[in-house]
CSV table of N, CA, C and O in Angstrom, one decimal:
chain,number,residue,atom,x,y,z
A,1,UNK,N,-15.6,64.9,-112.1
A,1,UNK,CA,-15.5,66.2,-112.7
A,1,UNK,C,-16.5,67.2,-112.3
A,1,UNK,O,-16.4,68.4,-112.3
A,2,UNK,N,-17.6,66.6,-111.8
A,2,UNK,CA,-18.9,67.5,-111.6
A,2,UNK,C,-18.0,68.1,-110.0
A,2,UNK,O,-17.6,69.2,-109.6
A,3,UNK,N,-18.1,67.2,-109.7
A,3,UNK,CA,-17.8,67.7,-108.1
A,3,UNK,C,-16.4,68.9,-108.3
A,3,UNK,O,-16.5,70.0,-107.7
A,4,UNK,N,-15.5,68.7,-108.9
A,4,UNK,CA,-14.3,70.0,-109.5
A,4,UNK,C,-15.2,71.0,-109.9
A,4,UNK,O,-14.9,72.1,-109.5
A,5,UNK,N,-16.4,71.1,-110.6
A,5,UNK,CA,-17.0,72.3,-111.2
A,5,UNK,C,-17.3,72.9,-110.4
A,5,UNK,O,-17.0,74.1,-110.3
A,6,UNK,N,-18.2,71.8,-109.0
A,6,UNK,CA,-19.3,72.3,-108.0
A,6,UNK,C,-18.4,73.3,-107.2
A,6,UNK,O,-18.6,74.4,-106.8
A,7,UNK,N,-16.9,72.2,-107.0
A,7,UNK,CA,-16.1,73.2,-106.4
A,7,UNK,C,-15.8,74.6,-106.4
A,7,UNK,O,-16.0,75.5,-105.7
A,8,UNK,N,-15.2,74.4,-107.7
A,8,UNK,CA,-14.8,75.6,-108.5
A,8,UNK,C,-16.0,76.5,-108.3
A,8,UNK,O,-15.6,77.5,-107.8
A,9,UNK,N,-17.3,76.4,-108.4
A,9,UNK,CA,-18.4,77.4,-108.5
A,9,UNK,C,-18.5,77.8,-107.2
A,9,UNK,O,-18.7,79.0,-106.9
A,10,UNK,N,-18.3,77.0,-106.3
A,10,UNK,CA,-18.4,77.4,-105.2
A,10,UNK,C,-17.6,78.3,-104.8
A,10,UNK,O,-18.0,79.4,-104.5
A,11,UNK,N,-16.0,78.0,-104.6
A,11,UNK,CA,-15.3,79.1,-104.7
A,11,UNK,C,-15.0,80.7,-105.3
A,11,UNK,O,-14.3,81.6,-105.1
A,12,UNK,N,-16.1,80.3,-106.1
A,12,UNK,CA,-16.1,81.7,-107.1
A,12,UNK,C,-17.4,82.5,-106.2
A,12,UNK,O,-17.3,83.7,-105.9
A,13,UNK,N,-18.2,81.9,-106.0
A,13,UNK,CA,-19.1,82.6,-105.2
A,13,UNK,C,-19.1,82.7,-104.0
A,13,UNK,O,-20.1,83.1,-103.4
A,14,UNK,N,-17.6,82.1,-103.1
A,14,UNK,CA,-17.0,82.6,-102.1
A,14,UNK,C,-16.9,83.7,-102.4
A,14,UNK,O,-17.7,84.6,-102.1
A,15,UNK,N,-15.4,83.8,-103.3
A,15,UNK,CA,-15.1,85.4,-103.4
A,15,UNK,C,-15.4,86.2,-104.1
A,15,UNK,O,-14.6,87.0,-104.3
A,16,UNK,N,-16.5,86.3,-104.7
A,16,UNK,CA,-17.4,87.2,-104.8
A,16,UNK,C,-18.5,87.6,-103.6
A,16,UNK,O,-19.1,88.7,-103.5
A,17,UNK,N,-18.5,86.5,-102.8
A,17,UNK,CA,-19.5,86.9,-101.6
A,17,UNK,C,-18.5,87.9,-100.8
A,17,UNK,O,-18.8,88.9,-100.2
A,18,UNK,N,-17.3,87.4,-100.9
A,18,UNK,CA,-16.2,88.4,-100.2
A,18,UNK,C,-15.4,89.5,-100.8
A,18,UNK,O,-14.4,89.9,-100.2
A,19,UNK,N,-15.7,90.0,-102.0
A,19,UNK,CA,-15.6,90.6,-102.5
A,19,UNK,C,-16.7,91.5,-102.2
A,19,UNK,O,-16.4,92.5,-101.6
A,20,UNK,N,-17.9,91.3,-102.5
A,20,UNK,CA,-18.8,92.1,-102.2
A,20,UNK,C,-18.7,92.8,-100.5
A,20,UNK,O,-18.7,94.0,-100.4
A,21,UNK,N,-18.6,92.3,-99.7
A,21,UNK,CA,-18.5,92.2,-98.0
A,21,UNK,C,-17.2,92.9,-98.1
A,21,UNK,O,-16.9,93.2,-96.9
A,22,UNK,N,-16.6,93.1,-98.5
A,22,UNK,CA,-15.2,93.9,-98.7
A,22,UNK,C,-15.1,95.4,-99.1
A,22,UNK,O,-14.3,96.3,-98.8
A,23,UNK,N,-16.5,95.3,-100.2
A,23,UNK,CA,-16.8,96.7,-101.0
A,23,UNK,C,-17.5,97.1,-99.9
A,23,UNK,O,-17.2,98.2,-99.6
A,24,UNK,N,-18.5,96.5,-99.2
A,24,UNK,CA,-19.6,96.9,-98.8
A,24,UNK,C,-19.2,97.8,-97.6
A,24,UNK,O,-19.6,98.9,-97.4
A,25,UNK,N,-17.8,96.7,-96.6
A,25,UNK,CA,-16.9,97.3,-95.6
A,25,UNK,C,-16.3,98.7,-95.8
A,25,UNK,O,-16.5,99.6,-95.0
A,26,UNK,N,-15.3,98.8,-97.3
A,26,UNK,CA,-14.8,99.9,-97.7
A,26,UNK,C,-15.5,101.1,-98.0
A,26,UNK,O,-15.0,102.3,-98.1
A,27,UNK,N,-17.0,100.6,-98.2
A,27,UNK,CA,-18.0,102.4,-98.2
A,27,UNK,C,-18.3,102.9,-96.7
A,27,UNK,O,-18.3,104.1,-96.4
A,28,UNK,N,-18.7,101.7,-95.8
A,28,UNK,CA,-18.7,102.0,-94.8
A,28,UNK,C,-17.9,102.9,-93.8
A,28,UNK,O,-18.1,103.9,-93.1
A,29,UNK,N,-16.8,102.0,-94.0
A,29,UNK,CA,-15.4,103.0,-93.4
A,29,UNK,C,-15.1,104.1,-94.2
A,29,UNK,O,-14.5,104.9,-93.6
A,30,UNK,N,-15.3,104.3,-95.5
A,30,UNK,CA,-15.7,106.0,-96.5
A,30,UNK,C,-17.0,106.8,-95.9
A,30,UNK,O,-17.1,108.0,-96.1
A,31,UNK,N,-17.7,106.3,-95.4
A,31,UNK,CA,-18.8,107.0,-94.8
A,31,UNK,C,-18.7,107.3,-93.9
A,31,UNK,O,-19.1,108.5,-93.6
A,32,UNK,N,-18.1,106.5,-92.7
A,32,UNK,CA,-17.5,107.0,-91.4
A,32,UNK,C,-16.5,108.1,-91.3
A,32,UNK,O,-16.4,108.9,-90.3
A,33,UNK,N,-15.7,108.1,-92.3
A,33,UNK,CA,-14.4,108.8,-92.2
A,33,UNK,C,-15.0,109.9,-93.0
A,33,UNK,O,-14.3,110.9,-92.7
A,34,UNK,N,-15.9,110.3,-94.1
A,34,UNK,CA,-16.4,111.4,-93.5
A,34,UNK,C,-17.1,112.2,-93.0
A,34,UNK,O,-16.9,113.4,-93.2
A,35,UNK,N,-18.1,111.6,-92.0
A,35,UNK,CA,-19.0,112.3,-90.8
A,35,UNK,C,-17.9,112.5,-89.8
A,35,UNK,O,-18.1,113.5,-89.1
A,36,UNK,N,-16.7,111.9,-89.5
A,36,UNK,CA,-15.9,112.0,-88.9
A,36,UNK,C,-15.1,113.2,-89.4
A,36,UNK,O,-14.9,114.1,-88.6
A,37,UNK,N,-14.5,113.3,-90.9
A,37,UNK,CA,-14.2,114.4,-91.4
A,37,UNK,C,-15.5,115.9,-90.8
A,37,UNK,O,-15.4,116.8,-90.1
A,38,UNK,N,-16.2,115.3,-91.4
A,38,UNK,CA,-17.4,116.4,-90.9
A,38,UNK,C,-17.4,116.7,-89.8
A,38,UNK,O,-17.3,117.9,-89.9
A,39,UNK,N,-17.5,116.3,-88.6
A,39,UNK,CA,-17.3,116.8,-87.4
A,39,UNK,C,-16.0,117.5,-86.9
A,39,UNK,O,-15.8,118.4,-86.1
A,40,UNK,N,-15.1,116.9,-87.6
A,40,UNK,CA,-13.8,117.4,-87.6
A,40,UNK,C,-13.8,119.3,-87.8
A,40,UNK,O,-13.4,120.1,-87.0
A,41,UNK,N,-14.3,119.4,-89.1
A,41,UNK,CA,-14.1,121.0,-89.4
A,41,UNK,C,-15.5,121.0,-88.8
A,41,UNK,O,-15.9,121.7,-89.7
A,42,UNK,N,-16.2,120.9,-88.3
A,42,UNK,CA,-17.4,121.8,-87.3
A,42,UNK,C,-16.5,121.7,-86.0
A,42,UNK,O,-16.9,122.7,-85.3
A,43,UNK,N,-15.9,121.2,-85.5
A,43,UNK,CA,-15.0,121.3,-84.3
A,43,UNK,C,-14.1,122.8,-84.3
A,43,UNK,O,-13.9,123.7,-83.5
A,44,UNK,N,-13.6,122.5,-85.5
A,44,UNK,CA,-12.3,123.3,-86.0
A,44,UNK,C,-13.1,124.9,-85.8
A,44,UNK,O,-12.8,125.8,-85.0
A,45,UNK,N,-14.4,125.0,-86.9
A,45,UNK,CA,-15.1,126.3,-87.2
A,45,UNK,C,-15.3,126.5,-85.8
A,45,UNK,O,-14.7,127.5,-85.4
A,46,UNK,N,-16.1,126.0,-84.8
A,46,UNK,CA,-16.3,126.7,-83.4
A,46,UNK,C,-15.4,126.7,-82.6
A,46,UNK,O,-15.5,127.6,-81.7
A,47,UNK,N,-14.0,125.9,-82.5
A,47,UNK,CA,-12.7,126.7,-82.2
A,47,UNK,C,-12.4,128.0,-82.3
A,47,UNK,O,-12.3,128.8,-81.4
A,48,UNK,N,-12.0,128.2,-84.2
A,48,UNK,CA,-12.0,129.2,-84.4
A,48,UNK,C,-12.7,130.7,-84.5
A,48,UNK,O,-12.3,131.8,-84.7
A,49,UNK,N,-14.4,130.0,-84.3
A,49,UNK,CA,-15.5,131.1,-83.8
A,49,UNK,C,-14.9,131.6,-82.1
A,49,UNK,O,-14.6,132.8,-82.1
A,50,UNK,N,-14.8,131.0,-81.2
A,50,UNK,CA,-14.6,130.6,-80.1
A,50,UNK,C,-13.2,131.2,-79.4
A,50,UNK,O,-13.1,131.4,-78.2
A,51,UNK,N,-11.9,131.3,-80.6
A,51,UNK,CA,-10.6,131.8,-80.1
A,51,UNK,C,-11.3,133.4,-80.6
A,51,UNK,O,-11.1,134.2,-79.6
A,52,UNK,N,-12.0,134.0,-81.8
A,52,UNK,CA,-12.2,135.1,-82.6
A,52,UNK,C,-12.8,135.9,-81.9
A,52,UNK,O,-12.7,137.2,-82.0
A,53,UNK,N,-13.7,135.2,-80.8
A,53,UNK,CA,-14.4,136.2,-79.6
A,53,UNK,C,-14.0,135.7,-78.4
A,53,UNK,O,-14.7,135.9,-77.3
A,54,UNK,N,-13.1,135.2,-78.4
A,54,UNK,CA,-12.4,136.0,-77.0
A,54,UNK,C,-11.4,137.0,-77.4
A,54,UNK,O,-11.3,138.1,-76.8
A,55,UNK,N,-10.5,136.7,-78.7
A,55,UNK,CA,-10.0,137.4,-79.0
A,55,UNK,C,-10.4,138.7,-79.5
A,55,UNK,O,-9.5,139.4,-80.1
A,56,UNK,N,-11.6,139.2,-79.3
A,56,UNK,CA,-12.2,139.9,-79.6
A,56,UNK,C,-12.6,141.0,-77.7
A,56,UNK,O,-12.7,142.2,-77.4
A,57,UNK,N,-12.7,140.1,-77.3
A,57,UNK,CA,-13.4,140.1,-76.2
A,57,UNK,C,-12.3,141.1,-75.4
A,57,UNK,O,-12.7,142.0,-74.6
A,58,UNK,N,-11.1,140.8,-75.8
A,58,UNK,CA,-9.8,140.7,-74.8
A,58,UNK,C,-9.6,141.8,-75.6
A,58,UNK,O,-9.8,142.6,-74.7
A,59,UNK,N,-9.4,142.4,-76.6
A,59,UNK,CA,-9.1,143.4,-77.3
A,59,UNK,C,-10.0,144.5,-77.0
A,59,UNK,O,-9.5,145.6,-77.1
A,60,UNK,N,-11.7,144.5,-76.7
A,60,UNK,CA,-12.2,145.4,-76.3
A,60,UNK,C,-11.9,145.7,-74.9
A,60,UNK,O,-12.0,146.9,-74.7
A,61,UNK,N,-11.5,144.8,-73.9
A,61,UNK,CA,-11.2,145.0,-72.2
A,61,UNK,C,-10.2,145.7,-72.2
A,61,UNK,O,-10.1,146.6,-71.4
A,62,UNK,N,-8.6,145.4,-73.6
A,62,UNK,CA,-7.3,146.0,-73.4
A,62,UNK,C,-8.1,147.8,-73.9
A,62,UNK,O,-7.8,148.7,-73.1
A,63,UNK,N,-8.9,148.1,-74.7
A,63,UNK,CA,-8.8,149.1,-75.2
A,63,UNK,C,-9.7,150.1,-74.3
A,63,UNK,O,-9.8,151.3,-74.5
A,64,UNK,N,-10.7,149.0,-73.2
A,64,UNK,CA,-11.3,149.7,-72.3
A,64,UNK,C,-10.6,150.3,-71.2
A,64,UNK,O,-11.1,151.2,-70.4
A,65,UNK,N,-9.1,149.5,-71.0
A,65,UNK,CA,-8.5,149.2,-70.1
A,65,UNK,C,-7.3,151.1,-70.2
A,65,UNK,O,-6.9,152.0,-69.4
A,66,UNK,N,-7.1,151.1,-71.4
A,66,UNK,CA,-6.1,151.8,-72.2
A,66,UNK,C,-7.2,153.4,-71.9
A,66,UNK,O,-6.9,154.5,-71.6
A,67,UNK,N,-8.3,152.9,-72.2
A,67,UNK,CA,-9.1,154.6,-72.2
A,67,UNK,C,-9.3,154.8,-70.6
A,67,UNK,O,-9.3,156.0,-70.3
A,68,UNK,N,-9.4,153.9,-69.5
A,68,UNK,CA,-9.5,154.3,-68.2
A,68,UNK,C,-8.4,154.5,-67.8
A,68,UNK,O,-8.6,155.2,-66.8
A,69,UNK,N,-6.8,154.2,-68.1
A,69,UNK,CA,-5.6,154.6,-67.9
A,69,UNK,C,-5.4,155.9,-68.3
A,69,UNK,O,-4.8,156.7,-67.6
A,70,UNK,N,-5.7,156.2,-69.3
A,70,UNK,CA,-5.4,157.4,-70.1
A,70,UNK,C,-6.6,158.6,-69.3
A,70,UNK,O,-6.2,159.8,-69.1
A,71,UNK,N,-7.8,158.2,-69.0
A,71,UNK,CA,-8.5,159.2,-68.1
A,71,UNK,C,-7.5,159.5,-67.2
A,71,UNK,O,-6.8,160.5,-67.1
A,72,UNK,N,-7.4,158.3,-66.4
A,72,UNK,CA,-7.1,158.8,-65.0
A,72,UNK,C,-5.2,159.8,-65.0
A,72,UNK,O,-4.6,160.6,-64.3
A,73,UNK,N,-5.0,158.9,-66.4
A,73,UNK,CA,-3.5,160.1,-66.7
A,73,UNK,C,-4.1,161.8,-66.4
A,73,UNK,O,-3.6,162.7,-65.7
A,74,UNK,N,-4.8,161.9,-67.0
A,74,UNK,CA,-5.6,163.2,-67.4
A,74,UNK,C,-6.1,163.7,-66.2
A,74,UNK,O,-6.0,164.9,-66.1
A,75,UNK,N,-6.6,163.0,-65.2
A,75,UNK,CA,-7.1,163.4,-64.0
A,75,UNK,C,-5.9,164.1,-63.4
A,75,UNK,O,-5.8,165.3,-63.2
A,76,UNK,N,-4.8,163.0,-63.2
A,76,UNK,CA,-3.9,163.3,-62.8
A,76,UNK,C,-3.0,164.7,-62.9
A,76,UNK,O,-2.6,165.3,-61.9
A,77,UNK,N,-2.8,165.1,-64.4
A,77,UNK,CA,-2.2,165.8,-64.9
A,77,UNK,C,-3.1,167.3,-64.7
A,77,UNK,O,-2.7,168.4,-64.6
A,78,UNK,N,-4.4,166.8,-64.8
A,78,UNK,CA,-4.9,168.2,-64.5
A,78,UNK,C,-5.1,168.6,-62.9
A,78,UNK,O,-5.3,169.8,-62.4
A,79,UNK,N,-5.0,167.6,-62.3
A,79,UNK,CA,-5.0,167.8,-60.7
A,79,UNK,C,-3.4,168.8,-60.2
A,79,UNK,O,-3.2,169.9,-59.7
A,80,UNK,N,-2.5,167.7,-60.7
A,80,UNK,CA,-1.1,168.5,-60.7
A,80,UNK,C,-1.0,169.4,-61.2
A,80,UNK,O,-0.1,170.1,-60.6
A,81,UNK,N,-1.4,169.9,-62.3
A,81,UNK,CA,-1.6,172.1,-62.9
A,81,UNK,C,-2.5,172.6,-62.0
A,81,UNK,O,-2.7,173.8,-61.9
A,82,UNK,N,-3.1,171.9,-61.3
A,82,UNK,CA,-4.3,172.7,-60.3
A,82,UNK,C,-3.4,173.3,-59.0
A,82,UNK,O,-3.4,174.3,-58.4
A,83,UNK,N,-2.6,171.8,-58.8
A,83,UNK,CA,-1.9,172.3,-57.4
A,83,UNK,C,-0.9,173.0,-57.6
A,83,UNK,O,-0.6,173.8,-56.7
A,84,UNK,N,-0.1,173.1,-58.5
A,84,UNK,CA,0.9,173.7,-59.3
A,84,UNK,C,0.5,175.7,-58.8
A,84,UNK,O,1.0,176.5,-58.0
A,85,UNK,N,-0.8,175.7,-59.9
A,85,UNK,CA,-1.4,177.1,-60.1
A,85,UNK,C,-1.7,177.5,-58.5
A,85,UNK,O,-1.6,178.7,-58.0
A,86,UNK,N,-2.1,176.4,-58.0
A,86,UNK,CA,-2.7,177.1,-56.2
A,86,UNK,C,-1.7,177.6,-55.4
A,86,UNK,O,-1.7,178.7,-54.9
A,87,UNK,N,-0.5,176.7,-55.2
A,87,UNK,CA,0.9,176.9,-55.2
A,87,UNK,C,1.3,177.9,-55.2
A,87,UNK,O,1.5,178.5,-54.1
A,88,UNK,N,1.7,178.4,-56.4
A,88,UNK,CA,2.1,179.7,-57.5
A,88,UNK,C,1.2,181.0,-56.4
A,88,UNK,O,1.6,181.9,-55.6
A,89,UNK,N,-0.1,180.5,-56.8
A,89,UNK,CA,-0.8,181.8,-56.1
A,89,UNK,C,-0.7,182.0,-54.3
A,89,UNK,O,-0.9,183.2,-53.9
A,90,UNK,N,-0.4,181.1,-53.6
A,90,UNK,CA,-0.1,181.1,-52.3
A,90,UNK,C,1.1,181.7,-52.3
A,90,UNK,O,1.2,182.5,-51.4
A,91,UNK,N,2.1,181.3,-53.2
A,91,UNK,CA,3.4,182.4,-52.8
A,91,UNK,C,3.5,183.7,-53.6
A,91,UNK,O,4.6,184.2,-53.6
A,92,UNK,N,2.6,184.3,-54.1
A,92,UNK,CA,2.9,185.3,-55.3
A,92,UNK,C,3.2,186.1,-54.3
A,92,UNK,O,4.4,186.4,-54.3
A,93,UNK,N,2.4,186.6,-53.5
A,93,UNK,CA,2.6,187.8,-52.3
A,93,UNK,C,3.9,187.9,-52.0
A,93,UNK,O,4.5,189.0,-52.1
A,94,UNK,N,4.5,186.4,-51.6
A,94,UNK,CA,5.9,186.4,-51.0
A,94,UNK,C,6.6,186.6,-52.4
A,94,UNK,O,7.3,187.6,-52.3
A,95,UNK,N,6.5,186.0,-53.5
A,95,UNK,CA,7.5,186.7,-54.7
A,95,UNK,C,7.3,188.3,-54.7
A,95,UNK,O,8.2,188.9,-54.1
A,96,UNK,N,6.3,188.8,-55.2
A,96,UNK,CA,6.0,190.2,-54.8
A,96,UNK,C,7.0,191.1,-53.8
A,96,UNK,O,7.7,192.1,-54.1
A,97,UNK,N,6.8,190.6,-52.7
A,97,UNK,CA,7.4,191.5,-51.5
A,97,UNK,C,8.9,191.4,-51.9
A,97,UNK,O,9.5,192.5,-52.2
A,98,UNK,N,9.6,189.9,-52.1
A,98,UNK,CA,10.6,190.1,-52.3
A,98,UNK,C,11.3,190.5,-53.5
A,98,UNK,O,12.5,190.8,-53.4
A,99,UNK,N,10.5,190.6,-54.9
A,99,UNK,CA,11.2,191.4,-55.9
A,99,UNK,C,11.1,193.1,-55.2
A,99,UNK,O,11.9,194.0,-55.2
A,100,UNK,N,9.9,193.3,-54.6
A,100,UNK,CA,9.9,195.0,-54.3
A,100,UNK,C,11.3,195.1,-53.5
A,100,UNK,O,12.1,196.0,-53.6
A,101,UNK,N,11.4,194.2,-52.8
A,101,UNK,CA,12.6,194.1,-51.5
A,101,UNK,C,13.9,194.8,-52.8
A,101,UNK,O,14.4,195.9,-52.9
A,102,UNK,N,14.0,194.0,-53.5
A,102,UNK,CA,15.4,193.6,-53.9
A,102,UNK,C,15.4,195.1,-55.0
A,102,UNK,O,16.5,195.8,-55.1
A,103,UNK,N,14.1,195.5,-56.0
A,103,UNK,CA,14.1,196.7,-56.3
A,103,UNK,C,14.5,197.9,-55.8
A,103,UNK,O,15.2,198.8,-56.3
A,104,UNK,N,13.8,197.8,-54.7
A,104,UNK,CA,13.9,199.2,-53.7
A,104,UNK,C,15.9,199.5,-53.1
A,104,UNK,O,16.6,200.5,-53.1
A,105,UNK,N,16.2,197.8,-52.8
A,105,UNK,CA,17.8,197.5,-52.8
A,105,UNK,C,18.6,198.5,-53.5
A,105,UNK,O,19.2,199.5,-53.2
A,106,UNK,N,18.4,197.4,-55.3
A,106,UNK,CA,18.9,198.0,-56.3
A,106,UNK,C,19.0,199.7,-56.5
A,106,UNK,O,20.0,200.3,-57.0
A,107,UNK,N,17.8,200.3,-56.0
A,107,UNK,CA,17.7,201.3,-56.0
A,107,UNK,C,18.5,202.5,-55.0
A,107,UNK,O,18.9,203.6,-55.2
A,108,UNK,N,18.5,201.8,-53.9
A,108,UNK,CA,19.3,202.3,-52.7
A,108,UNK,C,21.3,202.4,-52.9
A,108,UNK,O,22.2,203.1,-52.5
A,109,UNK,N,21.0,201.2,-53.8
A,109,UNK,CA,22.6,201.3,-53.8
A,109,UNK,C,22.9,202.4,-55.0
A,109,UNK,O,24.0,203.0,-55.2
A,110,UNK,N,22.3,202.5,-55.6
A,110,UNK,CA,22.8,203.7,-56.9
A,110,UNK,C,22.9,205.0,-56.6
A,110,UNK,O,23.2,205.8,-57.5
């Protein structure tokens, strides 16, 4: 009977030795899983630090991009009233002569 007890006790302080070694496992892998959570969202936050200034980045080049287009529109546009007006003034003489032409005409035939 002794030896059934010794058994029995023994067994009991098996599983409780493995019960303990069980708990002890299941904090461990709770502790890993969250430094691992932890690093997780510090991954995540400098991702999204990381997409926020390029996306940032890219938005100031488009809008640097958009004001050097828009100059050079303007260049453009005032270069072409320039040639326009030079134009204009190179033939005014010839408009001139020929409205007097066609005046003097009008006048001849009356």
């Amino acid at each position: 009977m002794k030896d059934v007890n010794d058994l029995m006790q023994a067994i009991l302080e098996m599983d409780a030795a493995q019960r303990r070694e069980s708990e002890k496992a299941r904090l461990e892998r709770s502790a890993r899983l969250a430094a691992l959570d932890e690093q997780k969202q510090k991954i995540i936050a400098e991702c999204d630090a990381r997409e926020k200034s390029e996306s940032d980045a890219a938005a100031r080049a488009a809008e640097e991009g958009n004001a050097a287009a828009l100059a050079a529109l303007e260049t453009q546009r005032s270069q072409a009233a320039e040639a326009m007006t030079a134009a204009a003034k190179a033939h005014e003489a010839e408009w001139c002569a020929a409205l007097v032409q066609r005046t003097l005409g009008e006048e001849a035939a009356q």
